[in-house]
């Protein structure tokens, strides 16, 4: 290999090491370098000299990657350029902290039971969520990229205080449906505190919110993986302890299952942070696999219900299924958006995603129409109002998402517009969850 | 004369857009043109041009295309879009306002602040 090619190869490896400079960027810079070298050789420099001058003119690699990082922040959430690579000592300290917090969460979740309170009513479950998530907030709020200030911690505590009052204070009636609604919406409200801590309080920034979306998506993936492993462990424990008798087994499981589930909340978050590069490559694959599947399911159900109508046997279970499906679509769209380059061109996946969004839109509109009909006919109940609000919030989101996706496919909007819309809309979801947690129960007298 | 780097940074985007108005081109040729029009006064680290071009692309002011001209090497060509032209017109108005404001105050300066004859 001649000297120039060898130097260029070394240079490529060196520049390509920065996560902010993607492969095609290196190619573009290399093309520039070759032009410069050619010109310099024409005025009499040899290969080596020409290469040195050309590289010098290009600018120091550090400065260059910092400049790329400023423009391509999305490639950078590994924070390898902005924050220097974590030394071993720091990452080991971080592991110890994560383990302590996980143990803390595992113990906290046992407190109500040890104090003699049962876990039978929905509000008890809400209490457990309230006890576990602070440990997660502490973990994400103390990571290197967040650096949450004292005010930030106070803000992060607000949803917990509000949630605790909303769950514990009311005189819940037996079989109260507002109690169930509060517990279902509480995690969304508390996750806003997690997101706030993760963003280091900079939740006004689109990029920081997108990082929270990525974090959430990966956390879900890791939690599912840990839960699978946990299921195997529980199964083995049952097999092993069966001969020791029912009471022993019950005691062990009473500790193992809730504490394991609570500790995994923290461990999954630590895994996201420590093993980012692993799942980063999984996000595009997962969305590529599941978006077409969900699009298919949605399109089929949209066609079925658009022709047969919903009204007849539209009950609460079906409604719950619909809402879950819509939330899954939203999650998939968000997760897919979080893994995309802001300057890419429309592709097949964007069309598939549009099919999913439009089908979801049709379903949502049907659900809303049916809900409004029942509301008019049978009067408002907490469930109907909560479902109506959620579906209305989702409808607005999906309409704008569909319009932006169409505009993007037509080449009239940038690829980052849908992503910006979604991150801008996130607070609306949080606000609606807060309304259900705080306002709805007293309005319906805690029925 | 070396131009202050903040000033270089501020003028970079209108300069690049204006050069792209002359026709599509690739990074290296674009930088040659910058040197030519500035008489070498504007010192850029060559590499900084590309993040700037990528930003303009994200703002949809320019489009980029990898192409291999006959007998040439594969290069990324940049072309200005109608939005880019509109943005350039706006920036031109703003720069015009800045220049007019400065020219309004230059005459009232004491003579010490005037450039020495023959340049610094």
Coordinates of C-alpha atoms in Angstrom, one line a residue:
Chain A
X1 CA 0.0 0.0 0.0
X2 CA 1.4 3.4 -0.8
X3 CA 2.1 5.9 2.0
X4 CA -0.8 8.1 1.3
X5 CA -3.4 5.3 1.4
X6 CA -1.9 4.0 4.6
X7 CA -2.0 7.4 6.2
X8 CA -5.6 7.9 5.0
X9 CA -6.6 4.5 6.5
X10 CA -5.1 5.4 9.9
X11 CA -6.8 8.8 9.7
X12 CA -10.2 7.1 8.9
X13 CA -10.0 4.9 12.0
X14 CA -9.0 7.8 14.1
X15 CA -11.8 10.1 13.0
X16 CA -14.4 7.3 12.8
X17 CA -13.8 6.6 16.5
X18 CA -15.9 9.6 17.5
X19 CA -19.6 8.6 17.7
X20 CA -20.6 12.1 16.4
X21 CA -18.9 11.5 13.1
X22 CA -20.8 8.9 11.1
X23 CA -19.4 6.7 8.3
X24 CA -20.7 8.9 5.5
X25 CA -19.3 12.0 7.2
X26 CA -15.9 10.3 7.3
X27 CA -16.2 9.6 3.6
X28 CA -17.1 13.2 2.9
X29 CA -14.1 14.4 4.9
X30 CA -11.9 11.9 3.2
X31 CA -13.0 13.2 -0.2
X32 CA -12.1 16.7 0.9
X33 CA -8.7 15.5 2.1
X34 CA -8.0 13.8 -1.2
X35 CA -8.9 17.0 -3.1
X36 CA -6.6 19.0 -0.9
X37 CA -3.7 16.5 -1.2
X38 CA -4.0 16.5 -5.0
X39 CA -3.8 20.3 -5.1
X40 CA -0.9 20.4 -2.8
X41 CA 1.0 17.7 -4.8
X42 CA 0.4 19.8 -7.9
X43 CA 2.4 22.6 -6.3
X44 CA 5.3 20.3 -5.5
X45 CA 4.7 18.7 -2.1
X46 CA 5.3 14.9 -1.7
X47 CA 2.6 12.6 -0.4
X48 CA 3.6 12.8 3.2
X49 CA 3.9 16.5 3.3
X50 CA 0.7 17.0 1.4
X51 CA -1.2 14.7 3.7
X52 CA 0.1 16.5 6.8
X53 CA -0.8 19.9 5.5
X54 CA -4.3 18.7 4.4
X55 CA -5.0 17.2 7.8
X56 CA -3.8 20.2 9.6
X57 CA -6.1 22.4 7.5
X58 CA -9.0 20.1 8.2
X59 CA -8.7 21.0 11.9
X60 CA -7.9 19.2 15.1
X61 CA -9.9 16.0 15.4
X62 CA -11.1 16.9 18.9
X63 CA -12.4 20.3 17.7
X64 CA -13.9 18.7 14.6
X65 CA -15.8 16.0 16.5
X66 CA -17.0 18.6 19.0
X67 CA -18.3 20.6 16.0
X68 CA -20.0 17.5 14.6
X69 CA -21.4 16.7 18.0
X70 CA -23.0 20.1 18.2
X71 CA -24.8 19.5 14.9
X72 CA -25.5 15.8 15.3
X73 CA -26.4 15.6 19.0
X74 CA -28.7 12.7 18.2
X75 CA -25.8 10.4 17.5
X76 CA -24.2 11.4 20.7
X77 CA -26.4 10.4 23.5
X78 CA -23.7 8.0 24.5
X79 CA -22.0 11.2 25.6
X80 CA -18.6 9.9 24.7
X81 CA -17.4 13.2 23.3
X82 CA -19.1 15.7 25.6
X83 CA -18.3 13.7 28.7
X84 CA -14.9 11.9 28.5
X85 CA -15.1 8.1 28.7
X86 CA -15.9 7.0 32.2
X87 CA -12.9 5.6 34.0
X88 CA -13.2 2.3 35.5
X89 CA -13.4 3.6 39.1
X90 CA -16.3 5.8 38.3
X91 CA -18.3 3.1 36.5
X92 CA -17.6 0.7 39.4
X93 CA -18.8 3.3 41.9
X94 CA -21.9 3.7 39.7
X95 CA -22.5 -0.1 39.8
X96 CA -22.3 0.0 43.6
X97 CA -24.7 2.9 43.7
X98 CA -27.2 1.1 41.4
X99 CA -27.0 -2.1 43.5
X100 CA -27.6 -0.2 46.7
X101 CA -30.6 1.6 45.2
X102 CA -31.9 -1.7 43.8
X103 CA -31.7 -3.2 47.3
X104 CA -33.3 -0.1 48.7
X105 CA -36.2 -0.4 46.2
X106 CA -36.5 -4.1 47.0
X107 CA -36.8 -3.4 50.8
X108 CA -39.1 -0.4 50.4
X109 CA -41.6 -2.5 48.5
X110 CA -41.8 -4.8 51.5
X111 CA -42.4 -2.0 54.1
X112 CA -46.3 -2.0 53.9
X113 CA -46.5 -5.8 54.2
X114 CA -44.1 -5.8 57.1
X115 CA -46.1 -3.1 58.8
X116 CA -49.1 -5.3 58.5
X117 CA -50.9 -3.7 55.6
X118 CA -52.3 -6.0 53.0
X119 CA -51.9 -5.6 49.3
X120 CA -55.4 -6.2 48.3
X121 CA -56.8 -2.8 47.2
X122 CA -55.8 -0.9 44.1
X123 CA -54.5 2.0 46.3
X124 CA -52.0 -0.4 48.0
X125 CA -50.5 -1.1 44.5
X126 CA -50.3 2.7 43.9
X127 CA -48.4 3.0 47.2
X128 CA -45.9 0.3 46.1
X129 CA -45.2 2.3 42.9
X130 CA -44.8 5.4 45.0
X131 CA -42.2 3.6 47.2
X132 CA -40.2 2.1 44.3
X133 CA -39.8 4.9 41.8
X134 CA -37.9 7.4 44.0
X135 CA -35.0 5.0 43.8
X136 CA -35.1 5.1 40.0
X137 CA -35.3 8.9 40.1
X138 CA -32.2 9.1 42.3
X139 CA -30.3 6.8 40.0
X140 CA -31.1 8.7 36.8
X141 CA -30.8 12.0 38.4
X142 CA -27.2 11.3 39.6
X143 CA -25.9 10.0 36.3
X144 CA -23.0 12.0 34.7
X145 CA -25.2 13.5 32.0
X146 CA -28.0 14.8 34.3
X147 CA -26.4 16.6 37.2
X148 CA -29.7 17.6 38.7
X149 CA -29.4 20.7 40.9
X150 CA -31.2 21.1 44.3
X151 CA -34.1 22.9 42.6
X152 CA -34.3 20.0 40.1
X153 CA -34.6 17.5 43.0
X154 CA -37.4 19.5 44.5
X155 CA -39.3 19.6 41.2
X156 CA -38.8 15.8 40.9
X157 CA -40.3 15.3 44.3
X158 CA -43.5 17.2 43.4
X159 CA -45.2 14.4 41.5
X160 CA -44.5 12.0 44.3
X161 CA -46.0 14.3 47.0
X162 CA -49.0 14.9 44.8
X163 CA -49.3 11.2 44.0
X164 CA -49.0 10.2 47.6
X165 CA -51.7 12.5 48.7
X166 CA -54.0 11.5 45.8
X167 CA -53.5 7.8 46.6
X168 CA -53.5 7.7 50.4
X169 CA -55.7 10.6 51.5
X170 CA -59.1 9.9 49.8
X171 CA -61.8 7.9 51.6
X172 CA -62.0 5.3 48.8
X173 CA -65.4 3.6 48.5
X174 CA -65.5 -0.2 48.2
X175 CA -65.0 -1.1 44.5
X176 CA -64.3 2.5 43.6
X177 CA -63.5 3.0 40.0
X178 CA -61.7 6.3 40.5
X179 CA -59.3 4.4 42.8
X180 CA -58.4 2.1 39.9
X181 CA -58.0 5.0 37.5
X182 CA -55.7 6.9 39.9
X183 CA -53.4 3.8 40.2
X184 CA -53.4 3.3 36.4
X185 CA -52.5 6.9 35.7
X186 CA -50.1 7.4 38.6
X187 CA -47.1 5.7 36.9
X188 CA -47.3 8.2 34.0
X189 CA -47.3 11.1 36.4
X190 CA -44.3 9.6 38.3
X191 CA -42.5 8.8 35.1
X192 CA -42.5 12.5 34.3
X193 CA -40.4 12.9 37.5
X194 CA -38.1 10.2 36.2
X195 CA -37.9 12.0 32.8
X196 CA -37.2 15.3 34.5
X197 CA -34.4 13.8 36.5
X198 CA -33.0 12.1 33.4
X199 CA -33.0 15.3 31.5
X200 CA -31.2 17.0 34.4
X201 CA -34.1 19.5 34.6
X202 CA -33.6 20.5 30.9
X203 CA -37.0 19.1 29.9
X204 CA -37.7 22.1 27.7
X205 CA -35.1 20.9 25.2
X206 CA -36.3 18.6 22.4
X207 CA -33.0 16.6 22.5
X208 CA -33.3 16.0 26.2
X209 CA -36.8 14.8 25.9
X210 CA -35.9 12.5 23.0
X211 CA -33.2 11.1 25.3
X212 CA -35.9 10.4 27.9
X213 CA -37.9 8.6 25.2
X214 CA -34.9 6.5 24.2
X215 CA -34.2 5.8 27.9
X216 CA -37.8 4.7 28.4
X217 CA -37.9 2.5 25.4
X218 CA -34.6 0.8 26.4
X219 CA -35.7 0.5 30.0
X220 CA -38.8 -1.3 28.9
X221 CA -36.7 -3.7 26.7
X222 CA -34.3 -4.4 29.6
X223 CA -37.0 -4.7 32.2
X224 CA -38.8 -7.3 30.0
X225 CA -35.5 -9.2 29.7
X226 CA -34.8 -9.1 33.4
X227 CA -38.4 -10.1 34.1
X228 CA -38.0 -13.1 31.8
X229 CA -34.9 -14.2 33.7
X230 CA -36.8 -13.5 37.0
X231 CA -39.6 -15.7 35.9
X232 CA -37.2 -18.6 35.3
X233 CA -35.6 -18.0 38.8
X234 CA -39.0 -18.1 40.4
X235 CA -39.9 -21.2 38.6
X236 CA -36.7 -22.9 39.7
X237 CA -37.3 -21.7 43.3
X238 CA -40.7 -23.3 43.3
X239 CA -39.4 -26.6 42.0
X240 CA -36.5 -26.6 44.5
X241 CA -38.5 -25.6 47.6
X242 CA -41.7 -27.6 46.9
X243 CA -40.4 -30.4 49.2
X244 CA -39.7 -28.0 52.1
X245 CA -43.4 -27.3 52.4
X246 CA -46.0 -24.7 51.5
X247 CA -45.3 -22.1 54.3
X248 CA -41.5 -21.9 53.5
X249 CA -42.2 -21.5 49.8
X250 CA -44.7 -18.8 50.4
X251 CA -42.4 -16.8 52.6
X252 CA -39.6 -17.0 50.1
X253 CA -41.9 -16.0 47.2
X254 CA -43.3 -13.1 49.3
X255 CA -39.8 -11.7 49.4
X256 CA -38.5 -12.8 46.0
X257 CA -41.2 -11.7 43.7
X258 CA -42.1 -8.1 44.8
X259 CA -38.5 -7.2 45.8
X260 CA -37.1 -8.7 42.6
X261 CA -39.7 -6.8 40.5
X262 CA -38.9 -3.6 42.4
X263 CA -35.1 -4.0 42.3
X264 CA -35.3 -4.8 38.6
X265 CA -36.8 -1.3 38.0
X266 CA -33.4 0.2 39.1
X267 CA -31.2 -2.5 37.6
X268 CA -32.9 -2.1 34.2
X269 CA -32.2 1.7 34.3
X270 CA -28.5 1.0 35.2
X271 CA -28.3 -1.5 32.3
X272 CA -29.6 1.2 29.9
X273 CA -26.8 3.5 31.1
X274 CA -24.0 1.0 31.2
X275 CA -24.8 -1.1 28.1
X276 CA -26.1 1.6 25.9
X277 CA -24.4 0.5 22.8
X278 CA -26.0 -3.0 23.0
X279 CA -29.6 -1.9 22.8
X280 CA -28.9 1.1 20.6
X281 CA -28.5 -1.4 17.8
X282 CA -31.7 -3.2 18.9
X283 CA -34.0 -0.2 18.7
X284 CA -34.1 0.0 14.9
X285 CA -34.4 -3.9 14.7
X286 CA -37.2 -4.1 17.2
X287 CA -39.2 -1.3 15.6
X288 CA -38.5 -2.7 12.1
X289 CA -40.0 -6.1 13.3
X290 CA -42.9 -4.8 15.3
X291 CA -44.1 -1.8 13.4
X292 CA -45.3 -3.8 10.4
X293 CA -46.9 -6.4 12.7
X294 CA -48.8 -3.8 14.7
X295 CA -49.7 -1.9 11.4
X296 CA -51.2 -5.2 10.1
X297 CA -53.2 -5.8 13.3
X298 CA -54.4 -2.2 13.4
X299 CA -55.3 -2.0 9.7
X300 CA -57.2 -5.3 9.9
X301 CA -59.2 -4.2 13.1
X302 CA -59.8 -0.8 11.6
X303 CA -61.3 -2.3 8.5
X304 CA -63.4 -4.8 10.5
X305 CA -64.8 -2.2 12.9
X306 CA -65.2 0.4 10.3
X307 CA -67.5 -2.0 8.4
X308 CA -69.3 -3.7 11.3
X309 CA -69.4 -0.8 13.7
X310 CA -68.5 -0.8 17.4
X311 CA -71.7 0.0 19.1
X312 CA -73.2 -3.4 19.8
X313 CA -70.8 -5.3 22.0
X314 CA -68.4 -2.5 22.9
X315 CA -67.6 -3.1 26.5
X316 CA -65.1 -2.0 29.0
X317 CA -62.6 -4.8 28.3
X318 CA -62.6 -4.0 24.6
X319 CA -62.1 -0.3 25.4
X320 CA -59.1 -1.2 27.6
X321 CA -57.7 -3.3 24.8
X322 CA -58.1 -0.5 22.3
X323 CA -56.4 2.0 24.5
X324 CA -53.5 -0.4 25.2
X325 CA -53.1 -0.9 21.4
X326 CA -53.2 2.8 20.8
X327 CA -50.6 3.4 23.5
X328 CA -48.4 0.6 22.0
X329 CA -48.6 2.3 18.6
X330 CA -47.7 5.6 20.1
X331 CA -44.8 4.0 21.9
X332 CA -43.6 2.3 18.7
X333 CA -43.8 5.5 16.8
X334 CA -41.9 7.3 19.4
X335 CA -39.3 4.6 19.8
X336 CA -38.9 4.4 16.0
X337 CA -38.5 8.2 15.7
X338 CA -35.9 8.2 18.5
X339 CA -33.6 6.0 16.4
X340 CA -33.9 7.9 13.2
X341 CA -31.5 10.4 11.6
X342 CA -33.0 13.8 11.2
X343 CA -31.8 14.2 7.6
X344 CA -32.8 10.9 6.2
X345 CA -35.1 10.4 3.2
X346 CA -38.5 8.8 3.3
X347 CA -38.4 5.0 3.1
X348 CA -40.7 1.9 3.2
X349 CA -40.7 2.0 7.0
X350 CA -42.2 5.5 7.0
X351 CA -45.1 4.2 4.9
X352 CA -45.6 1.3 7.2
X353 CA -45.6 3.6 10.1
X354 CA -48.1 5.9 8.4
X355 CA -50.4 2.9 7.8
X356 CA -50.2 2.1 11.6
X357 CA -50.9 5.7 12.5
X358 CA -53.8 6.1 10.2
X359 CA -55.4 2.8 11.3
X360 CA -54.9 3.8 14.9
X361 CA -56.6 7.1 14.0
X362 CA -59.6 5.3 12.5
X363 CA -59.9 3.1 15.6
X364 CA -59.5 6.0 17.9
X365 CA -62.2 8.0 16.1
X366 CA -64.6 5.0 16.3
X367 CA -63.9 4.6 20.0
X368 CA -64.4 8.3 20.6
X369 CA -67.7 8.4 18.7
X370 CA -69.0 5.3 20.6
X371 CA -67.8 6.8 23.9
X372 CA -69.6 10.1 23.2
X373 CA -72.7 8.2 22.3
X374 CA -72.7 6.4 25.6
X375 CA -71.8 9.5 27.5
X376 CA -74.9 11.2 26.0
X377 CA -77.1 8.2 26.6
X378 CA -76.0 6.9 30.0
X379 CA -74.3 10.0 31.6
X380 CA -70.7 10.4 32.7
X381 CA -68.9 7.8 34.8
X382 CA -65.3 8.1 35.9
X383 CA -64.3 5.4 33.5
X384 CA -66.1 7.0 30.6
X385 CA -64.6 10.5 31.3
X386 CA -61.1 9.0 31.7
X387 CA -61.4 7.0 28.5
X388 CA -62.8 10.0 26.6
X389 CA -60.0 12.2 27.7
X390 CA -57.3 9.7 26.9
X391 CA -58.7 9.0 23.5
X392 CA -59.1 12.7 22.7
X393 CA -55.5 13.3 23.7
X394 CA -54.4 10.4 21.6
X395 CA -56.6 11.6 18.7
X396 CA -54.9 15.0 18.5
X397 CA -51.5 13.4 18.7
X398 CA -52.3 10.9 15.9
X399 CA -53.9 13.4 13.6
X400 CA -50.9 15.7 13.8
X401 CA -48.5 12.7 13.5
X402 CA -50.3 11.5 10.4
X403 CA -50.3 14.9 8.8
X404 CA -46.6 15.3 9.5
X405 CA -45.9 11.8 8.2
X406 CA -47.7 12.6 4.9
X407 CA -45.9 15.9 4.6
X408 CA -42.6 14.2 5.2
X409 CA -43.4 11.4 2.6
X410 CA -44.3 14.1 0.1
X411 CA -41.0 15.8 0.8
X412 CA -42.6 18.9 2.2
X413 CA -41.4 18.6 5.9
X414 CA -38.1 17.6 7.4
X415 CA -37.6 14.2 9.0
X416 CA -37.3 15.7 12.4
X417 CA -40.7 17.4 12.4
X418 CA -42.6 14.3 13.5
X419 CA -40.1 13.7 16.3
X420 CA -40.3 17.3 17.4
X421 CA -44.1 17.1 17.5
X422 CA -44.0 13.9 19.6
X423 CA -41.6 15.3 22.2
X424 CA -43.5 18.6 22.3
X425 CA -46.7 16.7 22.9
X426 CA -45.4 14.5 25.8
X427 CA -46.3 17.0 28.5
X428 CA -49.9 16.9 27.4
X429 CA -50.0 13.2 28.2
X430 CA -48.5 13.9 31.6
X431 CA -51.0 16.7 32.2
X432 CA -53.9 14.5 31.4
X433 CA -52.6 11.8 33.7
X434 CA -52.3 14.4 36.4
X435 CA -55.9 15.5 35.8
X436 CA -57.1 11.9 36.2
X437 CA -55.0 11.5 39.4
X438 CA -55.9 14.8 41.1
X439 CA -59.1 16.2 39.7
X440 CA -61.3 13.2 38.6
X441 CA -61.7 11.4 42.0
X442 CA -63.1 14.4 44.0
X443 CA -65.4 15.3 41.1
X444 CA -66.9 11.9 41.3
X445 CA -66.9 11.8 45.1
X446 CA -64.3 9.0 45.1
X447 CA -66.8 6.5 43.7
Chain B
X1 CA -6.0 41.0 8.3
X2 CA -7.4 38.1 10.3
X3 CA -11.2 38.4 10.9
X4 CA -12.4 37.6 14.4
X5 CA -13.7 34.1 14.7
X6 CA -17.1 35.1 16.0
X7 CA -17.6 37.3 13.0
X8 CA -16.5 34.4 10.7
X9 CA -19.0 32.1 12.4
X10 CA -21.8 34.6 12.1
X11 CA -21.2 35.2 8.4
X12 CA -20.5 31.6 7.5
X13 CA -24.1 30.6 6.7
X14 CA -25.0 33.5 4.4
X15 CA -21.6 33.1 2.7
X16 CA -22.1 29.4 2.0
X17 CA -25.7 30.0 0.8
X18 CA -24.7 32.8 -1.5
X19 CA -22.0 30.7 -3.0
X20 CA -24.4 27.8 -3.5
X21 CA -26.7 30.3 -5.4
X22 CA -24.0 30.3 -8.1
X23 CA -24.7 26.6 -8.7
X24 CA -24.4 23.3 -6.8
X25 CA -21.0 22.3 -5.7
X26 CA -19.1 20.1 -3.2
X27 CA -17.3 21.0 0.0
X28 CA -13.8 21.3 -1.2
X29 CA -14.7 23.5 -4.2
X30 CA -17.0 25.6 -1.9
X31 CA -14.1 26.3 0.4
X32 CA -11.8 27.3 -2.5
X33 CA -14.5 29.8 -3.5
X34 CA -14.7 31.2 0.1
X35 CA -11.0 31.8 0.0
X36 CA -11.3 33.4 -3.4
X37 CA -14.0 35.9 -2.4
X38 CA -12.6 36.7 1.0
X39 CA -9.0 37.2 -0.4
X40 CA -7.8 34.7 2.3
X41 CA -9.0 36.9 5.2
X42 CA -11.5 34.4 6.5
X43 CA -9.7 31.5 8.1
X44 CA -11.8 28.4 8.4
X45 CA -10.6 25.1 9.7
X46 CA -11.7 23.2 6.6
X47 CA -13.5 20.5 8.5
X48 CA -15.9 23.0 10.2
X49 CA -17.6 23.5 6.8
X50 CA -19.3 20.1 6.9
X51 CA -21.2 20.4 10.2
X52 CA -22.4 23.7 8.9
X53 CA -23.6 22.2 5.6
X54 CA -25.3 19.4 7.6
X55 CA -27.1 22.0 9.7
X56 CA -28.3 23.8 6.5
X57 CA -29.4 20.5 5.2
X58 CA -31.4 19.8 8.3
X59 CA -33.0 23.2 8.0
X60 CA -33.9 22.2 4.5
X61 CA -32.0 25.2 3.1
X62 CA -29.8 23.0 1.0
X63 CA -30.1 19.4 -0.4
X64 CA -27.2 17.0 -0.6
X65 CA -26.6 14.2 -3.1
X66 CA -23.7 11.7 -3.5
X67 CA -22.7 11.7 -7.1
X68 CA -19.8 10.5 -9.2
X69 CA -19.2 12.8 -12.2
X70 CA -17.7 11.1 -15.2
X71 CA -14.0 10.8 -14.7
X72 CA -14.2 12.2 -11.2
X73 CA -14.4 10.8 -7.6
X74 CA -17.6 10.2 -5.7
X75 CA -18.5 13.5 -3.9
X76 CA -21.4 14.9 -1.9
X77 CA -22.9 17.8 -3.9
X78 CA -24.9 20.5 -2.2
X79 CA -27.5 22.6 -3.8
X80 CA -29.6 25.5 -2.5
X81 CA -33.4 25.1 -2.1
X82 CA -36.1 27.7 -2.5
X83 CA -36.3 27.9 1.3
X84 CA -32.6 28.4 1.3
X85 CA -32.9 31.3 -1.1
X86 CA -35.6 32.9 1.1
X87 CA -33.5 32.5 4.2
X88 CA -30.5 34.0 2.3
X89 CA -32.7 37.0 1.3
X90 CA -33.7 37.5 4.9
X91 CA -30.1 37.2 6.2
X92 CA -29.0 39.7 3.5
X93 CA -31.6 42.2 4.8
X94 CA -30.3 41.7 8.3
X95 CA -26.7 42.1 7.3
X96 CA -27.6 45.2 5.3
X97 CA -29.2 46.6 8.5
X98 CA -26.0 45.9 10.5
X99 CA -23.8 47.4 7.9
X100 CA -26.0 50.5 7.7
X101 CA -26.0 50.9 11.5
X102 CA -22.2 50.7 11.6
X103 CA -21.7 53.1 8.8
X104 CA -24.0 55.5 10.6
X105 CA -21.6 55.6 13.6
X106 CA -18.2 55.3 11.9
X107 CA -18.0 59.0 11.0
X108 CA -18.4 60.1 14.6
X109 CA -15.4 58.1 15.8
X110 CA -12.2 60.0 16.9
X111 CA -9.5 59.8 14.3
X112 CA -7.4 57.4 16.4
X113 CA -9.9 54.6 15.7
X114 CA -9.7 55.1 11.9
X115 CA -7.6 52.7 10.0
X116 CA -4.1 53.8 9.4
X117 CA -3.4 54.7 5.8
X118 CA -2.1 51.7 3.9
X119 CA -3.8 49.2 6.2
X120 CA -2.7 47.7 9.5

